[in-house]
Amino acid sequence: KKDEIFFRDGVKASGWVKVDGLLKQVSVGANGHVWGCNAKNEIYHRSGACLDNPMGAGWQKVDGGLKYVSVGPDGRVWGCNAGDEIYYRPGLSGSWTKVGGLLKNLTVCHDGSVVGCNKSDELYVREDVSADKPMGSKWKKLPEKSFQHMSASNHGMFGCQKDSDIYWKPHGKGSWNKISGGLKQIDVGCQGHVWGVNNNDEIYYLTGGAHLK
């Protein structure tokens, strides 16, 4: 609640390690790159953060203003500002480009595809995203479910609804399956590890079964 930042080296680690700085939202890419936004919607990148040095060396302020940011496996970044406008950046050395549409949060998947939720909790996917066309072409509405927050990787798509119900489906196919428990936010990594936070800000980790502990 105080926007303090903590790092944990997996679920089996002995505990959380406090990191310098204050951020309200953080995203970690498959390459270990770390981006985040603070209470003023200022954007930061963790210098030196990588798989071999996950805590990095310090925070570097990045131009622009976003309330939510997500970094992909190749370091490309997407984000939403206070007005739900969407922006794309090809990496730390690039610049921001406005993308059509309005989303309140989004996630960049393992293959660079982008999925997000709007203010009505409607779910959208960015079509035609590729290495040659990283910004894709247009947004396609996914009619199956409504989510206030979601996350996706090659291990599937996970979403939380307003009533904290949790759902999962295989990436890009299949139907949604309900998972027992209740969360307001959920994130899945490229290795399939799923973490979440409930309305009391308690932290949960998805175990091998279809439930959260």
JSON list of C-alpha atoms in Angstrom, two decimals:
[
{"chain": "A", "resi": 1, "resn": "LYS", "atom": "CA", "xyz": [0.00, 0.00, 0.00]},
{"chain": "A", "resi": 2, "resn": "LYS", "atom": "CA", "xyz": [2.98, 2.32, 0.50]},
{"chain": "A", "resi": 3, "resn": "ASP", "atom": "CA", "xyz": [4.32, 1.50, -2.99]},
{"chain": "A", "resi": 4, "resn": "GLU", "atom": "CA", "xyz": [7.45, -0.06, -1.49]},
{"chain": "A", "resi": 5, "resn": "ILE", "atom": "CA", "xyz": [9.16, -2.55, -3.82]},
{"chain": "A", "resi": 6, "resn": "PHE", "atom": "CA", "xyz": [10.15, -6.11, -2.94]},
{"chain": "A", "resi": 7, "resn": "PHE", "atom": "CA", "xyz": [11.90, -8.95, -4.77]},
{"chain": "A", "resi": 8, "resn": "ARG", "atom": "CA", "xyz": [11.61, -12.69, -4.19]},
{"chain": "A", "resi": 9, "resn": "ASP", "atom": "CA", "xyz": [13.73, -15.33, -5.95]},
{"chain": "A", "resi": 10, "resn": "GLY", "atom": "CA", "xyz": [10.90, -17.82, -6.47]},
{"chain": "A", "resi": 11, "resn": "VAL", "atom": "CA", "xyz": [8.26, -19.36, -4.22]},
{"chain": "A", "resi": 12, "resn": "LYS", "atom": "CA", "xyz": [10.85, -21.48, -2.34]},
{"chain": "A", "resi": 13, "resn": "ALA", "atom": "CA", "xyz": [12.97, -18.47, -1.35]},
{"chain": "A", "resi": 14, "resn": "SER", "atom": "CA", "xyz": [13.26, -17.70, 2.36]},
{"chain": "A", "resi": 15, "resn": "GLY", "atom": "CA", "xyz": [11.52, -14.35, 2.04]},
{"chain": "A", "resi": 16, "resn": "TRP", "atom": "CA", "xyz": [11.15, -10.98, 0.34]},
{"chain": "A", "resi": 17, "resn": "VAL", "atom": "CA", "xyz": [14.03, -8.52, -0.15]},
{"chain": "A", "resi": 18, "resn": "LYS", "atom": "CA", "xyz": [13.23, -4.82, -0.13]},
{"chain": "A", "resi": 19, "resn": "VAL", "atom": "CA", "xyz": [14.39, -2.84, -3.18]},
{"chain": "A", "resi": 20, "resn": "ASP", "atom": "CA", "xyz": [15.00, 0.89, -3.24]},
{"chain": "A", "resi": 21, "resn": "GLY", "atom": "CA", "xyz": [12.39, 3.20, -4.75]},
{"chain": "A", "resi": 22, "resn": "LEU", "atom": "CA", "xyz": [8.60, 3.53, -4.78]},
{"chain": "A", "resi": 23, "resn": "LEU", "atom": "CA", "xyz": [6.37, 2.13, -7.54]},
{"chain": "A", "resi": 24, "resn": "LYS", "atom": "CA", "xyz": [2.65, 1.35, -7.74]},
{"chain": "A", "resi": 25, "resn": "GLN", "atom": "CA", "xyz": [3.05, -1.20, -10.57]},
{"chain": "A", "resi": 26, "resn": "VAL", "atom": "CA", "xyz": [5.94, -3.33, -11.85]},
{"chain": "A", "resi": 27, "resn": "SER", "atom": "CA", "xyz": [6.44, -5.57, -14.89]},
{"chain": "A", "resi": 28, "resn": "VAL", "atom": "CA", "xyz": [9.24, -8.12, -15.37]},
{"chain": "A", "resi": 29, "resn": "GLY", "atom": "CA", "xyz": [10.02, -9.48, -18.84]},
{"chain": "A", "resi": 30, "resn": "ALA", "atom": "CA", "xyz": [11.27, -12.94, -19.73]},
{"chain": "A", "resi": 31, "resn": "ASN", "atom": "CA", "xyz": [14.75, -11.44, -20.27]},
{"chain": "A", "resi": 32, "resn": "GLY", "atom": "CA", "xyz": [14.77, -10.08, -16.72]},
{"chain": "A", "resi": 33, "resn": "HIS", "atom": "CA", "xyz": [14.12, -6.45, -17.72]},
{"chain": "A", "resi": 34, "resn": "VAL", "atom": "CA", "xyz": [12.09, -4.54, -15.14]},
{"chain": "A", "resi": 35, "resn": "TRP", "atom": "CA", "xyz": [9.84, -1.53, -15.77]},
{"chain": "A", "resi": 36, "resn": "GLY", "atom": "CA", "xyz": [7.41, 0.25, -13.47]},
{"chain": "A", "resi": 37, "resn": "CYS", "atom": "CA", "xyz": [5.22, 3.28, -12.80]},
{"chain": "A", "resi": 38, "resn": "ASN", "atom": "CA", "xyz": [4.97, 5.35, -9.64]},
{"chain": "A", "resi": 39, "resn": "ALA", "atom": "CA", "xyz": [2.05, 7.24, -8.06]},
{"chain": "A", "resi": 40, "resn": "LYS", "atom": "CA", "xyz": [2.74, 10.24, -10.32]},
{"chain": "A", "resi": 41, "resn": "ASN", "atom": "CA", "xyz": [2.60, 7.99, -13.41]},
{"chain": "A", "resi": 42, "resn": "GLU", "atom": "CA", "xyz": [6.32, 8.49, -13.95]},
{"chain": "A", "resi": 43, "resn": "ILE", "atom": "CA", "xyz": [8.01, 5.59, -15.73]},
{"chain": "A", "resi": 44, "resn": "TYR", "atom": "CA", "xyz": [11.15, 3.81, -14.52]},
{"chain": "A", "resi": 45, "resn": "HIS", "atom": "CA", "xyz": [13.47, 1.11, -15.84]},
{"chain": "A", "resi": 46, "resn": "ARG", "atom": "CA", "xyz": [15.70, -0.98, -13.56]},
{"chain": "A", "resi": 47, "resn": "SER", "atom": "CA", "xyz": [19.28, -0.49, -14.73]},
{"chain": "A", "resi": 48, "resn": "GLY", "atom": "CA", "xyz": [21.33, -3.67, -15.04]},
{"chain": "A", "resi": 49, "resn": "ALA", "atom": "CA", "xyz": [18.41, -6.00, -14.32]},
{"chain": "A", "resi": 50, "resn": "CYS", "atom": "CA", "xyz": [18.72, -9.32, -16.16]},
{"chain": "A", "resi": 51, "resn": "LEU", "atom": "CA", "xyz": [18.32, -13.03, -15.50]},
{"chain": "A", "resi": 52, "resn": "ASP", "atom": "CA", "xyz": [21.77, -13.23, -13.89]},
{"chain": "A", "resi": 53, "resn": "ASN", "atom": "CA", "xyz": [21.23, -10.07, -11.84]},
{"chain": "A", "resi": 54, "resn": "PRO", "atom": "CA", "xyz": [17.46, -9.79, -11.26]},
{"chain": "A", "resi": 55, "resn": "MET", "atom": "CA", "xyz": [17.67, -6.96, -8.72]},
{"chain": "A", "resi": 56, "resn": "GLY", "atom": "CA", "xyz": [19.73, -4.74, -11.02]},
{"chain": "A", "resi": 57, "resn": "ALA", "atom": "CA", "xyz": [21.62, -1.66, -9.87]},
{"chain": "A", "resi": 58, "resn": "GLY", "atom": "CA", "xyz": [19.18, 1.26, -9.67]},
{"chain": "A", "resi": 59, "resn": "TRP", "atom": "CA", "xyz": [16.16, 2.98, -11.18]},
{"chain": "A", "resi": 60, "resn": "GLN", "atom": "CA", "xyz": [16.44, 5.03, -14.36]},
{"chain": "A", "resi": 61, "resn": "LYS", "atom": "CA", "xyz": [13.63, 7.47, -15.14]},
{"chain": "A", "resi": 62, "resn": "VAL", "atom": "CA", "xyz": [12.15, 7.15, -18.62]},
{"chain": "A", "resi": 63, "resn": "ASP", "atom": "CA", "xyz": [10.34, 9.90, -20.50]},
{"chain": "A", "resi": 64, "resn": "GLY", "atom": "CA", "xyz": [6.56, 9.80, -20.74]},
{"chain": "A", "resi": 65, "resn": "GLY", "atom": "CA", "xyz": [3.71, 9.16, -18.33]},
{"chain": "A", "resi": 66, "resn": "LEU", "atom": "CA", "xyz": [1.91, 5.85, -17.82]},
{"chain": "A", "resi": 67, "resn": "LYS", "atom": "CA", "xyz": [-0.24, 4.29, -15.10]},
{"chain": "A", "resi": 68, "resn": "TYR", "atom": "CA", "xyz": [0.40, 0.73, -16.29]},
{"chain": "A", "resi": 69, "resn": "VAL", "atom": "CA", "xyz": [3.29, -0.86, -18.17]},
{"chain": "A", "resi": 70, "resn": "SER", "atom": "CA", "xyz": [4.13, -4.34, -19.50]},
{"chain": "A", "resi": 71, "resn": "VAL", "atom": "CA", "xyz": [7.45, -5.49, -20.96]},
{"chain": "A", "resi": 72, "resn": "GLY", "atom": "CA", "xyz": [7.70, -8.32, -23.47]},
{"chain": "A", "resi": 73, "resn": "PRO", "atom": "CA", "xyz": [10.27, -11.10, -23.79]},
{"chain": "A", "resi": 74, "resn": "ASP", "atom": "CA", "xyz": [12.42, -9.07, -26.21]},
{"chain": "A", "resi": 75, "resn": "GLY", "atom": "CA", "xyz": [12.35, -5.85, -24.16]},
{"chain": "A", "resi": 76, "resn": "ARG", "atom": "CA", "xyz": [9.56, -4.17, -26.11]},
{"chain": "A", "resi": 77, "resn": "VAL", "atom": "CA", "xyz": [7.18, -2.23, -23.90]},
{"chain": "A", "resi": 78, "resn": "TRP", "atom": "CA", "xyz": [3.47, -1.41, -23.97]},
{"chain": "A", "resi": 79, "resn": "GLY", "atom": "CA", "xyz": [1.57, 0.80, -21.53]},
{"chain": "A", "resi": 80, "resn": "CYS", "atom": "CA", "xyz": [-1.60, 2.73, -20.70]},
{"chain": "A", "resi": 81, "resn": "ASN", "atom": "CA", "xyz": [-1.75, 6.30, -19.44]},
{"chain": "A", "resi": 82, "resn": "ALA", "atom": "CA", "xyz": [-4.21, 7.97, -17.05]},
{"chain": "A", "resi": 83, "resn": "GLY", "atom": "CA", "xyz": [-6.67, 8.46, -19.90]},
{"chain": "A", "resi": 84, "resn": "ASP", "atom": "CA", "xyz": [-6.44, 4.76, -20.92]},
{"chain": "A", "resi": 85, "resn": "GLU", "atom": "CA", "xyz": [-4.56, 5.74, -24.08]},
{"chain": "A", "resi": 86, "resn": "ILE", "atom": "CA", "xyz": [-2.17, 3.04, -25.28]},
{"chain": "A", "resi": 87, "resn": "TYR", "atom": "CA", "xyz": [1.52, 3.44, -26.10]},
{"chain": "A", "resi": 88, "resn": "TYR", "atom": "CA", "xyz": [4.24, 1.22, -27.54]},
{"chain": "A", "resi": 89, "resn": "ARG", "atom": "CA", "xyz": [8.02, 1.51, -27.23]},
{"chain": "A", "resi": 90, "resn": "PRO", "atom": "CA", "xyz": [10.58, -0.77, -28.97]},
{"chain": "A", "resi": 91, "resn": "GLY", "atom": "CA", "xyz": [12.84, -0.77, -25.91]},
{"chain": "A", "resi": 92, "resn": "LEU", "atom": "CA", "xyz": [14.73, 1.52, -23.57]},
{"chain": "A", "resi": 93, "resn": "SER", "atom": "CA", "xyz": [16.56, 3.28, -26.42]},
{"chain": "A", "resi": 94, "resn": "GLY", "atom": "CA", "xyz": [13.40, 3.86, -28.47]},
{"chain": "A", "resi": 95, "resn": "SER", "atom": "CA", "xyz": [10.55, 6.36, -28.15]},
{"chain": "A", "resi": 96, "resn": "TRP", "atom": "CA", "xyz": [6.84, 6.10, -27.40]},
{"chain": "A", "resi": 97, "resn": "THR", "atom": "CA", "xyz": [4.29, 5.72, -30.21]},
{"chain": "A", "resi": 98, "resn": "LYS", "atom": "CA", "xyz": [0.58, 6.15, -29.55]},
{"chain": "A", "resi": 99, "resn": "VAL", "atom": "CA", "xyz": [-1.57, 3.16, -30.52]},
{"chain": "A", "resi": 100, "resn": "GLY", "atom": "CA", "xyz": [-5.28, 3.41, -31.28]},
{"chain": "A", "resi": 101, "resn": "GLY", "atom": "CA", "xyz": [-7.79, 2.21, -28.72]},
{"chain": "A", "resi": 102, "resn": "LEU", "atom": "CA", "xyz": [-8.38, 2.59, -24.98]},
{"chain": "A", "resi": 103, "resn": "LEU", "atom": "CA", "xyz": [-7.35, 0.06, -22.30]},
{"chain": "A", "resi": 104, "resn": "LYS", "atom": "CA", "xyz": [-6.97, 0.34, -18.53]},
{"chain": "A", "resi": 105, "resn": "ASN", "atom": "CA", "xyz": [-4.33, -2.42, -18.34]},
{"chain": "A", "resi": 106, "resn": "LEU", "atom": "CA", "xyz": [-2.63, -4.86, -20.69]},
{"chain": "A", "resi": 107, "resn": "THR", "atom": "CA", "xyz": [-0.11, -7.67, -20.83]},
{"chain": "A", "resi": 108, "resn": "VAL", "atom": "CA", "xyz": [2.57, -8.58, -23.37]},
{"chain": "A", "resi": 109, "resn": "CYS", "atom": "CA", "xyz": [2.68, -12.34, -23.92]},
{"chain": "A", "resi": 110, "resn": "HIS", "atom": "CA", "xyz": [5.60, -14.69, -24.55]},
{"chain": "A", "resi": 111, "resn": "ASP", "atom": "CA", "xyz": [5.25, -14.30, -28.32]},
{"chain": "A", "resi": 112, "resn": "GLY", "atom": "CA", "xyz": [4.92, -10.50, -28.27]},
{"chain": "A", "resi": 113, "resn": "SER", "atom": "CA", "xyz": [1.14, -10.55, -28.62]},
{"chain": "A", "resi": 114, "resn": "VAL", "atom": "CA", "xyz": [-0.80, -8.10, -26.47]},
{"chain": "A", "resi": 115, "resn": "VAL", "atom": "CA", "xyz": [-4.03, -8.61, -24.53]},
{"chain": "A", "resi": 116, "resn": "GLY", "atom": "CA", "xyz": [-5.80, -6.00, -22.41]},
{"chain": "A", "resi": 117, "resn": "CYS", "atom": "CA", "xyz": [-8.94, -4.91, -20.56]},
{"chain": "A", "resi": 118, "resn": "ASN", "atom": "CA", "xyz": [-10.87, -1.68, -21.03]},
{"chain": "A", "resi": 119, "resn": "LYS", "atom": "CA", "xyz": [-12.82, 0.31, -18.42]},
{"chain": "A", "resi": 120, "resn": "SER", "atom": "CA", "xyz": [-15.86, -1.92, -19.02]},
{"chain": "A", "resi": 121, "resn": "ASP", "atom": "CA", "xyz": [-13.74, -5.03, -18.33]},
{"chain": "A", "resi": 122, "resn": "GLU", "atom": "CA", "xyz": [-14.03, -6.07, -21.96]},
{"chain": "A", "resi": 123, "resn": "LEU", "atom": "CA", "xyz": [-11.12, -8.16, -23.21]},
{"chain": "A", "resi": 124, "resn": "TYR", "atom": "CA", "xyz": [-9.17, -7.29, -26.37]},
{"chain": "A", "resi": 125, "resn": "VAL", "atom": "CA", "xyz": [-6.25, -8.84, -28.25]},
{"chain": "A", "resi": 126, "resn": "ARG", "atom": "CA", "xyz": [-3.93, -7.01, -30.67]},
{"chain": "A", "resi": 127, "resn": "GLU", "atom": "CA", "xyz": [-4.05, -8.69, -34.07]},
{"chain": "A", "resi": 128, "resn": "ASP", "atom": "CA", "xyz": [-1.17, -9.30, -36.51]},
{"chain": "A", "resi": 129, "resn": "VAL", "atom": "CA", "xyz": [1.67, -8.64, -34.02]},
{"chain": "A", "resi": 130, "resn": "SER", "atom": "CA", "xyz": [4.97, -10.04, -35.34]},
{"chain": "A", "resi": 131, "resn": "ALA", "atom": "CA", "xyz": [8.70, -9.34, -35.29]},
{"chain": "A", "resi": 132, "resn": "ASP", "atom": "CA", "xyz": [8.29, -7.33, -38.50]},
{"chain": "A", "resi": 133, "resn": "LYS", "atom": "CA", "xyz": [5.11, -5.62, -37.30]},
{"chain": "A", "resi": 134, "resn": "PRO", "atom": "CA", "xyz": [5.47, -5.33, -33.51]},
{"chain": "A", "resi": 135, "resn": "MET", "atom": "CA", "xyz": [2.59, -2.88, -33.11]},
{"chain": "A", "resi": 136, "resn": "GLY", "atom": "CA", "xyz": [0.15, -5.15, -34.95]},
{"chain": "A", "resi": 137, "resn": "SER", "atom": "CA", "xyz": [-2.80, -3.83, -36.92]},
{"chain": "A", "resi": 138, "resn": "LYS", "atom": "CA", "xyz": [-5.98, -3.55, -34.82]},
{"chain": "A", "resi": 139, "resn": "TRP", "atom": "CA", "xyz": [-7.76, -4.64, -31.64]},
{"chain": "A", "resi": 140, "resn": "LYS", "atom": "CA", "xyz": [-10.13, -7.61, -31.67]},
{"chain": "A", "resi": 141, "resn": "LYS", "atom": "CA", "xyz": [-12.71, -8.02, -28.92]},
{"chain": "A", "resi": 142, "resn": "LEU", "atom": "CA", "xyz": [-12.80, -11.40, -27.20]},
{"chain": "A", "resi": 143, "resn": "PRO", "atom": "CA", "xyz": [-16.43, -11.98, -26.18]},
{"chain": "A", "resi": 144, "resn": "GLU", "atom": "CA", "xyz": [-16.10, -14.95, -23.85]},
{"chain": "A", "resi": 145, "resn": "LYS", "atom": "CA", "xyz": [-15.41, -13.28, -20.48]},
{"chain": "A", "resi": 146, "resn": "SER", "atom": "CA", "xyz": [-15.02, -9.88, -18.79]},
{"chain": "A", "resi": 147, "resn": "PHE", "atom": "CA", "xyz": [-11.97, -9.22, -16.57]},
{"chain": "A", "resi": 148, "resn": "GLN", "atom": "CA", "xyz": [-10.73, -6.36, -14.44]},
{"chain": "A", "resi": 149, "resn": "HIS", "atom": "CA", "xyz": [-7.17, -7.70, -14.72]},
{"chain": "A", "resi": 150, "resn": "MET", "atom": "CA", "xyz": [-5.53, -10.45, -16.74]},
{"chain": "A", "resi": 151, "resn": "SER", "atom": "CA", "xyz": [-2.17, -11.92, -17.69]},
{"chain": "A", "resi": 152, "resn": "ALA", "atom": "CA", "xyz": [-0.99, -14.32, -20.37]},
{"chain": "A", "resi": 153, "resn": "SER", "atom": "CA", "xyz": [2.00, -16.41, -21.43]},
{"chain": "A", "resi": 154, "resn": "ASN", "atom": "CA", "xyz": [2.67, -19.58, -23.40]},
{"chain": "A", "resi": 155, "resn": "HIS", "atom": "CA", "xyz": [1.22, -21.43, -20.41]},
{"chain": "A", "resi": 156, "resn": "GLY", "atom": "CA", "xyz": [-2.21, -19.84, -20.80]},
{"chain": "A", "resi": 157, "resn": "MET", "atom": "CA", "xyz": [-4.36, -16.82, -20.09]},
{"chain": "A", "resi": 158, "resn": "PHE", "atom": "CA", "xyz": [-5.45, -15.95, -16.54]},
{"chain": "A", "resi": 159, "resn": "GLY", "atom": "CA", "xyz": [-8.03, -13.35, -15.54]},
{"chain": "A", "resi": 160, "resn": "CYS", "atom": "CA", "xyz": [-9.72, -11.89, -12.45]},
{"chain": "A", "resi": 161, "resn": "GLN", "atom": "CA", "xyz": [-13.27, -10.57, -12.51]},
{"chain": "A", "resi": 162, "resn": "LYS", "atom": "CA", "xyz": [-14.78, -7.76, -10.41]},
{"chain": "A", "resi": 163, "resn": "ASP", "atom": "CA", "xyz": [-16.13, -10.27, -7.92]},
{"chain": "A", "resi": 164, "resn": "SER", "atom": "CA", "xyz": [-12.58, -11.71, -7.63]},
{"chain": "A", "resi": 165, "resn": "ASP", "atom": "CA", "xyz": [-13.45, -14.92, -9.49]},
{"chain": "A", "resi": 166, "resn": "ILE", "atom": "CA", "xyz": [-10.41, -16.39, -11.29]},
{"chain": "A", "resi": 167, "resn": "TYR", "atom": "CA", "xyz": [-10.39, -18.06, -14.70]},
{"chain": "A", "resi": 168, "resn": "TRP", "atom": "CA", "xyz": [-7.80, -19.80, -16.88]},
{"chain": "A", "resi": 169, "resn": "LYS", "atom": "CA", "xyz": [-7.71, -21.00, -20.49]},
{"chain": "A", "resi": 170, "resn": "PRO", "atom": "CA", "xyz": [-5.01, -22.35, -22.85]},
{"chain": "A", "resi": 171, "resn": "HIS", "atom": "CA", "xyz": [-3.30, -19.58, -24.79]},
{"chain": "A", "resi": 172, "resn": "GLY", "atom": "CA", "xyz": [-5.18, -18.75, -27.98]},
{"chain": "A", "resi": 173, "resn": "LYS", "atom": "CA", "xyz": [-7.67, -21.61, -27.79]},
{"chain": "A", "resi": 174, "resn": "GLY", "atom": "CA", "xyz": [-10.02, -23.63, -25.62]},
{"chain": "A", "resi": 175, "resn": "SER", "atom": "CA", "xyz": [-12.58, -22.49, -23.08]},
{"chain": "A", "resi": 176, "resn": "TRP", "atom": "CA", "xyz": [-12.29, -20.67, -19.76]},
{"chain": "A", "resi": 177, "resn": "ASN", "atom": "CA", "xyz": [-11.97, -22.79, -16.61]},
{"chain": "A", "resi": 178, "resn": "LYS", "atom": "CA", "xyz": [-12.73, -21.43, -13.15]},
{"chain": "A", "resi": 179, "resn": "ILE", "atom": "CA", "xyz": [-10.01, -21.68, -10.49]},
{"chain": "A", "resi": 180, "resn": "SER", "atom": "CA", "xyz": [-11.04, -21.71, -6.83]},
{"chain": "A", "resi": 181, "resn": "GLY", "atom": "CA", "xyz": [-10.02, -18.69, -4.78]},
{"chain": "A", "resi": 182, "resn": "GLY", "atom": "CA", "xyz": [-10.40, -14.95, -5.15]},
{"chain": "A", "resi": 183, "resn": "LEU", "atom": "CA", "xyz": [-7.93, -12.39, -6.51]},
{"chain": "A", "resi": 184, "resn": "LYS", "atom": "CA", "xyz": [-7.95, -8.77, -7.70]},
{"chain": "A", "resi": 185, "resn": "GLN", "atom": "CA", "xyz": [-4.72, -9.10, -9.69]},
{"chain": "A", "resi": 186, "resn": "ILE", "atom": "CA", "xyz": [-2.91, -12.04, -11.30]},
{"chain": "A", "resi": 187, "resn": "ASP", "atom": "CA", "xyz": [0.34, -12.53, -13.24]},
{"chain": "A", "resi": 188, "resn": "VAL", "atom": "CA", "xyz": [1.83, -15.52, -15.05]},
{"chain": "A", "resi": 189, "resn": "GLY", "atom": "CA", "xyz": [5.49, -15.74, -16.08]},
{"chain": "A", "resi": 190, "resn": "CYS", "atom": "CA", "xyz": [7.08, -17.36, -19.11]},
{"chain": "A", "resi": 191, "resn": "GLN", "atom": "CA", "xyz": [7.87, -20.48, -17.05]},
{"chain": "A", "resi": 192, "resn": "GLY", "atom": "CA", "xyz": [4.26, -20.86, -15.98]},
{"chain": "A", "resi": 193, "resn": "HIS", "atom": "CA", "xyz": [4.55, -19.59, -12.40]},
{"chain": "A", "resi": 194, "resn": "VAL", "atom": "CA", "xyz": [1.34, -17.80, -11.39]},
{"chain": "A", "resi": 195, "resn": "TRP", "atom": "CA", "xyz": [1.13, -15.23, -8.59]},
{"chain": "A", "resi": 196, "resn": "GLY", "atom": "CA", "xyz": [-1.75, -13.08, -7.42]},
{"chain": "A", "resi": 197, "resn": "VAL", "atom": "CA", "xyz": [-3.03, -10.62, -4.82]},
{"chain": "A", "resi": 198, "resn": "ASN", "atom": "CA", "xyz": [-6.46, -10.61, -3.17]},
{"chain": "A", "resi": 199, "resn": "ASN", "atom": "CA", "xyz": [-8.56, -7.70, -1.89]},
{"chain": "A", "resi": 200, "resn": "ASN", "atom": "CA", "xyz": [-6.71, -7.81, 1.44]},
{"chain": "A", "resi": 201, "resn": "ASP", "atom": "CA", "xyz": [-3.36, -7.50, -0.40]},
{"chain": "A", "resi": 202, "resn": "GLU", "atom": "CA", "xyz": [-2.41, -11.03, 0.61]},
{"chain": "A", "resi": 203, "resn": "ILE", "atom": "CA", "xyz": [-0.08, -12.79, -1.86]},
{"chain": "A", "resi": 204, "resn": "TYR", "atom": "CA", "xyz": [-0.90, -16.17, -3.40]},
{"chain": "A", "resi": 205, "resn": "TYR", "atom": "CA", "xyz": [0.90, -18.67, -5.61]},
{"chain": "A", "resi": 206, "resn": "LEU", "atom": "CA", "xyz": [-0.82, -21.20, -7.90]},
{"chain": "A", "resi": 207, "resn": "THR", "atom": "CA", "xyz": [0.13, -24.77, -7.02]},
{"chain": "A", "resi": 208, "resn": "GLY", "atom": "CA", "xyz": [-0.10, -27.79, -9.32]},
{"chain": "A", "resi": 209, "resn": "GLY", "atom": "CA", "xyz": [-3.82, -28.29, -8.82]},
{"chain": "A", "resi": 210, "resn": "ALA", "atom": "CA", "xyz": [-6.69, -26.05, -9.90]},
{"chain": "A", "resi": 211, "resn": "HIS", "atom": "CA", "xyz": [-6.64, -23.96, -6.76]},
{"chain": "A", "resi": 212, "resn": "LEU", "atom": "CA", "xyz": [-4.63, -21.19, -5.15]},
{"chain": "A", "resi": 213, "resn": "LYS", "atom": "CA", "xyz": [-2.63, -21.42, -1.93]}
]
